[in-house]
């Protein structure tokens, strides 16, 4: 049985795992029942219950997840992914080494293909695969995008994804356009463990129904708001070493997963917290576990 405990130190200390990636996890989501799920790369998957209790959920301490509250992917035969793993557990689809998103009953993830290009693969609950889009290089004539950091569903069957310095859109027909290039962020905070060449290091993102995008600038300690026309502005800042890695929206509120970063590769040193921006603009801490 998974323990239910309000002593967060005891809960998080039970679920430590060895390092598998150089940056903290990037996954947060709000279930239809109001539970807020988030990943602790050193501890596993947790939920914040409506009464504020933090509960350890089923599943390993992977880096990404997508919510699957209806359990559609509970018995999906997952494809083999070199260097990665997908796993369904407790209403989430966990991913060890690549961002995932569920949209319209389909799971999406990036896959590197011949020529060092990246394509977005669609997986149905039956396990059937198809290709949603092959991503273009970061700019005309440049090398292929080295990787993408976040993936999220958007309006009208679209998908949004992040590169280190850009947010792009894949429409329902697989065409890729740029919402915003973000070469820098004003008053960018130095975050331990994030190299200057990564720039703002855009990671997790969420898209509201009107097309407004919220994205974690993990390399600058800032949560950015991007309008449907591509205007970019900081919405929330942290004090280093804290920095956001993922974001979710629900009921007109914004939920942000933040980590206390270190220059170490020991994931047990990365400590998560969850903050919420209410409809009135107030910032509230929902979960702030003590150091392990």
PDB file of C-alpha atoms in Angstrom:
ATOM      1  CA  UNK A   1       0.000   0.000   0.000  1.00  0.00           C
ATOM      2  CA  UNK A   2       1.220   3.513  -0.796  1.00  0.00           C
ATOM      3  CA  UNK A   3       1.730   5.482   2.419  1.00  0.00           C
ATOM      4  CA  UNK A   4      -0.443   8.520   3.151  1.00  0.00           C
ATOM      5  CA  UNK A   5       1.425  10.966   5.309  1.00  0.00           C
ATOM      6  CA  UNK A   6       1.469  14.634   6.162  1.00  0.00           C
ATOM      7  CA  UNK A   7       5.054  14.396   7.335  1.00  0.00           C
ATOM      8  CA  UNK A   8       6.621  15.282   3.984  1.00  0.00           C
ATOM      9  CA  UNK A   9      10.171  14.576   5.134  1.00  0.00           C
ATOM     10  CA  UNK A  10       9.239  10.991   5.951  1.00  0.00           C
ATOM     11  CA  UNK A  11       7.368  10.510   2.695  1.00  0.00           C
ATOM     12  CA  UNK A  12      10.079  11.877   0.422  1.00  0.00           C
ATOM     13  CA  UNK A  13      12.879  10.053   2.236  1.00  0.00           C
ATOM     14  CA  UNK A  14      11.234   6.697   1.488  1.00  0.00           C
ATOM     15  CA  UNK A  15      11.493   7.079  -2.264  1.00  0.00           C
ATOM     16  CA  UNK A  16      15.049   7.943  -3.279  1.00  0.00           C
ATOM     17  CA  UNK A  17      16.467   6.746  -6.588  1.00  0.00           C
ATOM     18  CA  UNK A  18      19.792   6.926  -8.427  1.00  0.00           C
ATOM     19  CA  UNK A  19      20.518   9.654 -10.961  1.00  0.00           C
ATOM     20  CA  UNK A  20      19.502   9.091 -14.600  1.00  0.00           C
ATOM     21  CA  UNK A  21      19.453  12.631 -16.017  1.00  0.00           C
ATOM     22  CA  UNK A  22      21.316  15.873 -15.541  1.00  0.00           C
ATOM     23  CA  UNK A  23      18.348  18.129 -14.697  1.00  0.00           C
ATOM     24  CA  UNK A  24      15.389  17.907 -12.309  1.00  0.00           C
ATOM     25  CA  UNK A  25      12.077  16.489 -13.484  1.00  0.00           C
ATOM     26  CA  UNK A  26       9.520  18.476 -15.441  1.00  0.00           C
ATOM     27  CA  UNK A  27       5.945  17.287 -14.923  1.00  0.00           C
ATOM     28  CA  UNK A  28       2.899  18.726 -13.196  1.00  0.00           C
ATOM     29  CA  UNK A  29      -0.789  18.304 -13.983  1.00  0.00           C
ATOM     30  CA  UNK A  30      -4.233  18.877 -12.496  1.00  0.00           C
ATOM     31  CA  UNK A  31      -6.714  16.002 -12.566  1.00  0.00           C
ATOM     32  CA  UNK A  32     -10.412  16.660 -13.249  1.00  0.00           C
ATOM     33  CA  UNK A  33     -11.046  15.859  -9.565  1.00  0.00           C
ATOM     34  CA  UNK A  34      -8.750  18.735  -8.508  1.00  0.00           C
ATOM     35  CA  UNK A  35      -5.763  16.673  -7.436  1.00  0.00           C
ATOM     36  CA  UNK A  36      -2.446  18.224  -8.441  1.00  0.00           C
ATOM     37  CA  UNK A  37       0.105  15.637  -9.573  1.00  0.00           C
ATOM     38  CA  UNK A  38       3.814  16.411  -9.760  1.00  0.00           C
ATOM     39  CA  UNK A  39       7.073  14.538 -10.165  1.00  0.00           C
ATOM     40  CA  UNK A  40       9.963  14.559  -7.710  1.00  0.00           C
ATOM     41  CA  UNK A  41      12.981  13.215  -9.581  1.00  0.00           C
ATOM     42  CA  UNK A  42      14.482  12.024  -6.312  1.00  0.00           C
ATOM     43  CA  UNK A  43      11.260  10.639  -4.878  1.00  0.00           C
ATOM     44  CA  UNK A  44       8.604   9.611  -7.394  1.00  0.00           C
ATOM     45  CA  UNK A  45       5.123  10.818  -8.274  1.00  0.00           C
ATOM     46  CA  UNK A  46       3.074  12.739  -5.696  1.00  0.00           C
ATOM     47  CA  UNK A  47      -0.329  14.326  -5.555  1.00  0.00           C
ATOM     48  CA  UNK A  48      -1.609  17.262  -3.567  1.00  0.00           C
ATOM     49  CA  UNK A  49      -5.068  16.337  -2.344  1.00  0.00           C
ATOM     50  CA  UNK A  50      -7.940  18.848  -2.159  1.00  0.00           C
ATOM     51  CA  UNK A  51      -7.358  19.048   1.623  1.00  0.00           C
ATOM     52  CA  UNK A  52      -3.674  19.935   1.088  1.00  0.00           C
ATOM     53  CA  UNK A  53      -2.292  16.514   2.019  1.00  0.00           C
ATOM     54  CA  UNK A  54       0.671  15.328  -0.081  1.00  0.00           C
ATOM     55  CA  UNK A  55       0.402  11.660  -1.083  1.00  0.00           C
ATOM     56  CA  UNK A  56       2.969   9.375  -2.684  1.00  0.00           C
ATOM     57  CA  UNK A  57       1.460   7.793  -5.793  1.00  0.00           C
ATOM     58  CA  UNK A  58       2.295   4.688  -7.775  1.00  0.00           C
ATOM     59  CA  UNK A  59       5.197   4.810 -10.210  1.00  0.00           C
ATOM     60  CA  UNK A  60       8.972   5.359 -10.423  1.00  0.00           C
ATOM     61  CA  UNK A  61      10.919   8.616 -10.134  1.00  0.00           C
ATOM     62  CA  UNK A  62      10.980   9.426 -13.841  1.00  0.00           C
ATOM     63  CA  UNK A  63      11.349  12.899 -15.360  1.00  0.00           C
ATOM     64  CA  UNK A  64       8.095  13.437 -17.251  1.00  0.00           C
ATOM     65  CA  UNK A  65       4.514  12.252 -17.187  1.00  0.00           C
ATOM     66  CA  UNK A  66       1.168  12.869 -18.851  1.00  0.00           C
ATOM     67  CA  UNK A  67      -2.108  12.467 -16.994  1.00  0.00           C
ATOM     68  CA  UNK A  68      -4.370   9.580 -17.991  1.00  0.00           C
ATOM     69  CA  UNK A  69      -7.246   9.803 -15.477  1.00  0.00           C
ATOM     70  CA  UNK A  70      -9.524   7.493 -17.481  1.00  0.00           C
ATOM     71  CA  UNK A  71      -6.822   4.804 -17.658  1.00  0.00           C
ATOM     72  CA  UNK A  72      -6.997   4.520 -21.460  1.00  0.00           C
ATOM     73  CA  UNK A  73      -3.321   3.575 -21.661  1.00  0.00           C
ATOM     74  CA  UNK A  74      -3.367   1.179 -18.732  1.00  0.00           C
ATOM     75  CA  UNK A  75      -2.724  -1.868 -20.979  1.00  0.00           C
ATOM     76  CA  UNK A  76      -0.950  -0.222 -23.905  1.00  0.00           C
ATOM     77  CA  UNK A  77       1.992  -2.206 -25.341  1.00  0.00           C
ATOM     78  CA  UNK A  78       4.657   0.487 -25.284  1.00  0.00           C
ATOM     79  CA  UNK A  79       7.221   0.808 -28.067  1.00  0.00           C
ATOM     80  CA  UNK A  80      10.884   0.231 -27.352  1.00  0.00           C
ATOM     81  CA  UNK A  81      12.671   3.566 -26.978  1.00  0.00           C
ATOM     82  CA  UNK A  82      16.488   3.590 -27.072  1.00  0.00           C
ATOM     83  CA  UNK A  83      17.702   4.918 -23.728  1.00  0.00           C
ATOM     84  CA  UNK A  84      14.176   5.546 -22.444  1.00  0.00           C
ATOM     85  CA  UNK A  85      11.061   3.939 -21.024  1.00  0.00           C
ATOM     86  CA  UNK A  86       7.323   4.597 -20.974  1.00  0.00           C
ATOM     87  CA  UNK A  87       5.153   3.148 -18.217  1.00  0.00           C
ATOM     88  CA  UNK A  88       1.503   3.531 -17.186  1.00  0.00           C
ATOM     89  CA  UNK A  89       0.896   3.667 -13.437  1.00  0.00           C
ATOM     90  CA  UNK A  90      -1.868   5.057 -11.263  1.00  0.00           C
ATOM     91  CA  UNK A  91      -3.517   7.335 -13.811  1.00  0.00           C
ATOM     92  CA  UNK A  92      -0.324   8.770 -15.299  1.00  0.00           C
ATOM     93  CA  UNK A  93       1.932   7.785 -18.189  1.00  0.00           C
ATOM     94  CA  UNK A  94       5.493   8.084 -16.968  1.00  0.00           C
ATOM     95  CA  UNK A  95       8.464   8.777 -19.208  1.00  0.00           C
ATOM     96  CA  UNK A  96      12.061   8.346 -18.118  1.00  0.00           C
ATOM     97  CA  UNK A  97      13.948  10.447 -20.663  1.00  0.00           C
ATOM     98  CA  UNK A  98      11.655  12.328 -23.037  1.00  0.00           C
ATOM     99  CA  UNK A  99       8.667  14.674 -22.730  1.00  0.00           C
ATOM    100  CA  UNK A 100       5.189  13.265 -23.343  1.00  0.00           C
ATOM    101  CA  UNK A 101       1.708  14.697 -23.831  1.00  0.00           C
ATOM    102  CA  UNK A 102      -1.799  13.282 -24.191  1.00  0.00           C
ATOM    103  CA  UNK A 103      -4.182  15.048 -26.551  1.00  0.00           C
ATOM    104  CA  UNK A 104      -7.458  13.761 -27.974  1.00  0.00           C
ATOM    105  CA  UNK A 105      -6.913  10.278 -26.551  1.00  0.00           C
ATOM    106  CA  UNK A 106      -3.460   9.932 -28.184  1.00  0.00           C
ATOM    107  CA  UNK A 107      -0.030   9.957 -26.548  1.00  0.00           C
ATOM    108  CA  UNK A 108       2.785  11.923 -28.208  1.00  0.00           C
ATOM    109  CA  UNK A 109       6.535  11.786 -27.687  1.00  0.00           C
ATOM    110  CA  UNK A 110       9.681  12.883 -29.597  1.00  0.00           C
ATOM    111  CA  UNK A 111      11.903  10.369 -31.349  1.00  0.00           C
ATOM    112  CA  UNK A 112      15.274  10.887 -33.009  1.00  0.00           C
ATOM    113  CA  UNK A 113      15.485   9.513 -36.535  1.00  0.00           C
ATOM    114  CA  UNK A 114      18.082   9.130 -39.307  1.00  0.00           C
ATOM    115  CA  UNK A 115      19.847  12.324 -40.209  1.00  0.00           C
ATOM    116  CA  UNK A 116      19.664  13.505 -36.582  1.00  0.00           C
ATOM    117  CA  UNK A 117      16.143  14.855 -37.065  1.00  0.00           C
ATOM    118  CA  UNK A 118      13.372  14.643 -34.474  1.00  0.00           C
ATOM    119  CA  UNK A 119       9.845  13.527 -35.203  1.00  0.00           C
ATOM    120  CA  UNK A 120       6.786  13.505 -32.991  1.00  0.00           C
ATOM    121  CA  UNK A 121       5.332  10.011 -32.698  1.00  0.00           C
ATOM    122  CA  UNK A 122       1.661   9.352 -31.907  1.00  0.00           C
ATOM    123  CA  UNK A 123       0.683   6.245 -29.931  1.00  0.00           C
ATOM    124  CA  UNK A 124      -2.924   5.055 -29.671  1.00  0.00           C
ATOM    125  CA  UNK A 125      -4.117   3.127 -26.596  1.00  0.00           C
ATOM    126  CA  UNK A 126      -3.902  -0.034 -28.737  1.00  0.00           C
ATOM    127  CA  UNK A 127      -0.191   0.616 -29.237  1.00  0.00           C
ATOM    128  CA  UNK A 128      -0.578   1.577 -32.908  1.00  0.00           C
ATOM    129  CA  UNK A 129       2.022   4.174 -33.932  1.00  0.00           C
ATOM    130  CA  UNK A 130       2.040   6.963 -36.490  1.00  0.00           C
ATOM    131  CA  UNK A 131       4.105  10.090 -37.151  1.00  0.00           C
ATOM    132  CA  UNK A 132       2.496  13.426 -36.302  1.00  0.00           C
ATOM    133  CA  UNK A 133       5.297  15.673 -37.601  1.00  0.00           C
ATOM    134  CA  UNK A 134       9.011  15.847 -38.382  1.00  0.00           C
ATOM    135  CA  UNK A 135      10.480  18.919 -36.743  1.00  0.00           C
ATOM    136  CA  UNK A 136      12.407  21.499 -38.738  1.00  0.00           C
ATOM    137  CA  UNK A 137      15.823  22.820 -37.679  1.00  0.00           C
ATOM    138  CA  UNK A 138      15.927  25.703 -35.232  1.00  0.00           C
ATOM    139  CA  UNK A 139      16.395  28.110 -38.150  1.00  0.00           C
ATOM    140  CA  UNK A 140      16.765  27.848 -41.903  1.00  0.00           C
ATOM    141  CA  UNK A 141      20.053  26.309 -42.910  1.00  0.00           C
ATOM    142  CA  UNK A 142      21.054  25.394 -39.339  1.00  0.00           C
ATOM    143  CA  UNK A 143      21.636  22.004 -37.810  1.00  0.00           C
ATOM    144  CA  UNK A 144      18.726  19.934 -36.586  1.00  0.00           C
ATOM    145  CA  UNK A 145      17.175  20.767 -33.230  1.00  0.00           C
ATOM    146  CA  UNK A 146      19.285  18.863 -30.659  1.00  0.00           C
ATOM    147  CA  UNK A 147      16.262  18.000 -28.532  1.00  0.00           C
ATOM    148  CA  UNK A 148      12.972  19.341 -27.242  1.00  0.00           C
ATOM    149  CA  UNK A 149      12.374  20.046 -23.563  1.00  0.00           C
ATOM    150  CA  UNK A 150       8.599  20.125 -23.211  1.00  0.00           C
ATOM    151  CA  UNK A 151       5.449  19.039 -25.040  1.00  0.00           C
ATOM    152  CA  UNK A 152       1.838  20.054 -24.374  1.00  0.00           C
ATOM    153  CA  UNK A 153      -1.599  19.928 -26.043  1.00  0.00           C
ATOM    154  CA  UNK A 154      -3.119  23.139 -27.371  1.00  0.00           C
ATOM    155  CA  UNK A 155      -6.390  24.333 -28.918  1.00  0.00           C
ATOM    156  CA  UNK A 156      -7.860  22.832 -32.104  1.00  0.00           C
ATOM    157  CA  UNK A 157      -5.821  19.638 -32.009  1.00  0.00           C
ATOM    158  CA  UNK A 158      -2.470  21.425 -31.861  1.00  0.00           C
ATOM    159  CA  UNK A 159       0.687  20.511 -29.969  1.00  0.00           C
ATOM    160  CA  UNK A 160       3.174  23.002 -28.534  1.00  0.00           C
ATOM    161  CA  UNK A 161       6.807  22.249 -27.787  1.00  0.00           C
ATOM    162  CA  UNK A 162       9.841  24.021 -26.364  1.00  0.00           C
ATOM    163  CA  UNK A 163      13.426  24.295 -27.478  1.00  0.00           C
ATOM    164  CA  UNK A 164      16.007  26.017 -25.305  1.00  0.00           C
ATOM    165  CA  UNK A 165      15.111  29.424 -26.801  1.00  0.00           C
ATOM    166  CA  UNK A 166      11.812  28.975 -28.652  1.00  0.00           C
ATOM    167  CA  UNK A 167       8.204  27.823 -28.406  1.00  0.00           C
ATOM    168  CA  UNK A 168       6.744  26.232 -31.544  1.00  0.00           C
ATOM    169  CA  UNK A 169       3.345  24.926 -32.615  1.00  0.00           C
ATOM    170  CA  UNK A 170       2.413  21.788 -34.547  1.00  0.00           C
ATOM    171  CA  UNK A 171      -1.062  22.228 -36.029  1.00  0.00           C
ATOM    172  CA  UNK A 172      -3.586  19.466 -36.638  1.00  0.00           C
ATOM    173  CA  UNK A 173      -2.086  18.810 -40.090  1.00  0.00           C
ATOM    174  CA  UNK A 174       1.469  18.484 -38.788  1.00  0.00           C
ATOM    175  CA  UNK A 175       2.707  21.890 -39.937  1.00  0.00           C
ATOM    176  CA  UNK A 176       5.217  23.582 -37.615  1.00  0.00           C
ATOM    177  CA  UNK A 177       5.217  27.324 -36.921  1.00  0.00           C
ATOM    178  CA  UNK A 178       6.993  29.486 -34.350  1.00  0.00           C
ATOM    179  CA  UNK A 179       4.986  31.147 -31.602  1.00  0.00           C
ATOM    180  CA  UNK A 180       7.935  32.953 -30.009  1.00  0.00           C
ATOM    181  CA  UNK A 181      11.704  33.074 -30.087  1.00  0.00           C
ATOM    182  CA  UNK A 182      13.119  33.778 -26.614  1.00  0.00           C
ATOM    183  CA  UNK A 183      16.854  34.421 -26.974  1.00  0.00           C
ATOM    184  CA  UNK A 184      17.062  35.927 -23.485  1.00  0.00           C
ATOM    185  CA  UNK A 185      15.032  36.898 -20.423  1.00  0.00           C
ATOM    186  CA  UNK A 186      15.439  40.257 -18.696  1.00  0.00           C
ATOM    187  CA  UNK A 187      16.960  39.981 -15.201  1.00  0.00           C
ATOM    188  CA  UNK A 188      17.848  36.360 -15.874  1.00  0.00           C
ATOM    189  CA  UNK A 189      18.949  34.719 -12.620  1.00  0.00           C
ATOM    190  CA  UNK A 190      21.954  32.392 -12.615  1.00  0.00           C
ATOM    191  CA  UNK A 191      20.674  28.900 -11.810  1.00  0.00           C
ATOM    192  CA  UNK A 192      23.124  26.257 -10.529  1.00  0.00           C
ATOM    193  CA  UNK A 193      23.565  23.379 -12.938  1.00  0.00           C
ATOM    194  CA  UNK A 194      22.261  25.242 -16.002  1.00  0.00           C
ATOM    195  CA  UNK A 195      25.017  26.156 -18.436  1.00  0.00           C
ATOM    196  CA  UNK A 196      25.010  29.634 -20.053  1.00  0.00           C
ATOM    197  CA  UNK A 197      24.867  28.102 -23.537  1.00  0.00           C
ATOM    198  CA  UNK A 198      21.436  26.682 -22.709  1.00  0.00           C
ATOM    199  CA  UNK A 199      20.112  30.236 -22.489  1.00  0.00           C
ATOM    200  CA  UNK A 200      16.646  30.652 -20.950  1.00  0.00           C
ATOM    201  CA  UNK A 201      16.377  26.838 -21.194  1.00  0.00           C
ATOM    202  CA  UNK A 202      12.633  26.681 -21.797  1.00  0.00           C
ATOM    203  CA  UNK A 203      11.210  23.448 -20.399  1.00  0.00           C
ATOM    204  CA  UNK A 204       7.675  22.511 -19.332  1.00  0.00           C
ATOM    205  CA  UNK A 205       4.749  24.458 -20.749  1.00  0.00           C
ATOM    206  CA  UNK A 206       0.964  24.632 -20.578  1.00  0.00           C
ATOM    207  CA  UNK A 207      -1.499  26.124 -23.033  1.00  0.00           C
ATOM    208  CA  UNK A 208      -4.749  27.757 -21.933  1.00  0.00           C
ATOM    209  CA  UNK A 209      -7.920  27.462 -23.984  1.00  0.00           C
ATOM    210  CA  UNK A 210      -7.413  30.904 -25.536  1.00  0.00           C
ATOM    211  CA  UNK A 211      -3.915  30.003 -26.741  1.00  0.00           C
ATOM    212  CA  UNK A 212      -2.012  31.764 -23.960  1.00  0.00           C
ATOM    213  CA  UNK A 213       1.140  29.817 -23.144  1.00  0.00           C
ATOM    214  CA  UNK A 214       2.847  29.532 -19.769  1.00  0.00           C
ATOM    215  CA  UNK A 215       6.403  28.217 -19.959  1.00  0.00           C
ATOM    216  CA  UNK A 216       9.142  27.548 -17.422  1.00  0.00           C
ATOM    217  CA  UNK A 217      12.373  29.392 -18.227  1.00  0.00           C
ATOM    218  CA  UNK A 218      14.410  27.020 -16.062  1.00  0.00           C
ATOM    219  CA  UNK A 219      17.697  28.700 -16.938  1.00  0.00           C
ATOM    220  CA  UNK A 220      16.539  32.099 -15.663  1.00  0.00           C
ATOM    221  CA  UNK A 221      14.351  31.404 -12.622  1.00  0.00           C
ATOM    222  CA  UNK A 222      11.252  32.750 -14.346  1.00  0.00           C
ATOM    223  CA  UNK A 223       7.801  31.655 -15.470  1.00  0.00           C
ATOM    224  CA  UNK A 224       6.939  33.325 -18.768  1.00  0.00           C
ATOM    225  CA  UNK A 225       3.555  34.202 -20.221  1.00  0.00           C
ATOM    226  CA  UNK A 226       3.290  34.245 -24.020  1.00  0.00           C
ATOM    227  CA  UNK A 227       0.213  35.676 -25.715  1.00  0.00           C
ATOM    228  CA  UNK A 228      -1.323  34.016 -28.793  1.00  0.00           C
ATOM    229  CA  UNK A 229       0.428  36.735 -30.837  1.00  0.00           C
ATOM    230  CA  UNK A 230       3.835  35.774 -29.397  1.00  0.00           C
ATOM    231  CA  UNK A 231       4.403  38.625 -26.921  1.00  0.00           C
ATOM    232  CA  UNK A 232       6.594  37.381 -24.054  1.00  0.00           C
ATOM    233  CA  UNK A 233       6.653  38.683 -20.471  1.00  0.00           C
ATOM    234  CA  UNK A 234       7.758  37.257 -17.096  1.00  0.00           C
ATOM    235  CA  UNK A 235       4.790  36.303 -14.916  1.00  0.00           C
ATOM    236  CA  UNK A 236       6.561  34.885 -11.855  1.00  0.00           C
ATOM    237  CA  UNK A 237      10.168  34.885 -10.661  1.00  0.00           C
ATOM    238  CA  UNK A 238      12.062  32.781  -8.150  1.00  0.00           C
ATOM    239  CA  UNK A 239      15.170  33.449  -6.103  1.00  0.00           C
ATOM    240  CA  UNK A 240      18.114  31.285  -7.186  1.00  0.00           C
ATOM    241  CA  UNK A 241      18.739  28.381  -6.680  1.00  0.00           C
ATOM    242  CA  UNK A 242      14.964  27.897  -7.113  1.00  0.00           C
ATOM    243  CA  UNK A 243      13.721  27.744 -10.683  1.00  0.00           C
ATOM    244  CA  UNK A 244      10.565  26.447 -12.420  1.00  0.00           C
ATOM    245  CA  UNK A 245      10.656  23.308 -14.552  1.00  0.00           C
ATOM    246  CA  UNK A 246       6.975  22.657 -15.371  1.00  0.00           C
ATOM    247  CA  UNK A 247       3.576  24.360 -15.374  1.00  0.00           C
ATOM    248  CA  UNK A 248      -0.115  23.454 -15.596  1.00  0.00           C
ATOM    249  CA  UNK A 249      -3.352  25.430 -15.839  1.00  0.00           C
ATOM    250  CA  UNK A 250      -6.821  24.616 -14.509  1.00  0.00           C
ATOM    251  CA  UNK A 251      -9.855  26.701 -13.611  1.00  0.00           C
ATOM    252  CA  UNK A 252      -8.129  29.939 -14.533  1.00  0.00           C
ATOM    253  CA  UNK A 253      -5.236  29.237 -12.133  1.00  0.00           C
ATOM    254  CA  UNK A 254      -1.597  28.442 -12.883  1.00  0.00           C
ATOM    255  CA  UNK A 255       0.331  25.704 -11.070  1.00  0.00           C
ATOM    256  CA  UNK A 256       4.137  25.775 -11.141  1.00  0.00           C
ATOM    257  CA  UNK A 257       6.602  23.027 -10.260  1.00  0.00           C
ATOM    258  CA  UNK A 258       9.881  24.514  -9.033  1.00  0.00           C
ATOM    259  CA  UNK A 259      13.134  22.924  -7.908  1.00  0.00           C
ATOM    260  CA  UNK A 260      16.013  24.069  -5.756  1.00  0.00           C
ATOM    261  CA  UNK A 261      18.762  23.404  -8.287  1.00  0.00           C
ATOM    262  CA  UNK A 262      22.345  22.405  -7.541  1.00  0.00           C
ATOM    263  CA  UNK A 263      25.384  21.948  -9.755  1.00  0.00           C
ATOM    264  CA  UNK A 264      25.515  18.336  -8.570  1.00  0.00           C
ATOM    265  CA  UNK A 265      24.207  15.360 -10.544  1.00  0.00           C
ATOM    266  CA  UNK A 266      22.794  13.850  -7.344  1.00  0.00           C
ATOM    267  CA  UNK A 267      19.018  14.024  -7.769  1.00  0.00           C
ATOM    268  CA  UNK A 268      18.547  13.674  -4.012  1.00  0.00           C
ATOM    269  CA  UNK A 269      19.863  17.235  -3.709  1.00  0.00           C
ATOM    270  CA  UNK A 270      17.091  18.663  -5.935  1.00  0.00           C
ATOM    271  CA  UNK A 271      14.092  19.655  -3.833  1.00  0.00           C
ATOM    272  CA  UNK A 272      10.686  20.355  -5.394  1.00  0.00           C
ATOM    273  CA  UNK A 273       7.917  22.686  -4.386  1.00  0.00           C
ATOM    274  CA  UNK A 274       4.594  23.615  -5.985  1.00  0.00           C
ATOM    275  CA  UNK A 275       3.210  27.135  -6.134  1.00  0.00           C
ATOM    276  CA  UNK A 276      -0.099  28.363  -7.499  1.00  0.00           C
ATOM    277  CA  UNK A 277      -1.039  31.693  -9.063  1.00  0.00           C
ATOM    278  CA  UNK A 278      -4.698  32.276  -8.226  1.00  0.00           C
ATOM    279  CA  UNK A 279      -7.231  34.024 -10.443  1.00  0.00           C
ATOM    280  CA  UNK A 280      -6.683  37.160  -8.365  1.00  0.00           C
ATOM    281  CA  UNK A 281      -2.920  37.020  -8.974  1.00  0.00           C
ATOM    282  CA  UNK A 282      -1.942  35.873  -5.473  1.00  0.00           C
ATOM    283  CA  UNK A 283       0.931  33.380  -5.234  1.00  0.00           C
ATOM    284  CA  UNK A 284       0.323  30.475  -2.845  1.00  0.00           C
ATOM    285  CA  UNK A 285       2.648  27.632  -1.858  1.00  0.00           C
ATOM    286  CA  UNK A 286       0.778  24.314  -2.139  1.00  0.00           C
ATOM    287  CA  UNK A 287       3.644  21.982  -1.260  1.00  0.00           C
ATOM    288  CA  UNK A 288       7.094  22.804   0.086  1.00  0.00           C
ATOM    289  CA  UNK A 289       8.706  19.601   1.340  1.00  0.00           C
ATOM    290  CA  UNK A 290      11.634  19.970   3.764  1.00  0.00           C
ATOM    291  CA  UNK A 291      15.112  18.919   2.737  1.00  0.00           C
ATOM    292  CA  UNK A 292      15.658  15.206   2.764  1.00  0.00           C
TER     293      UNK A 292
END
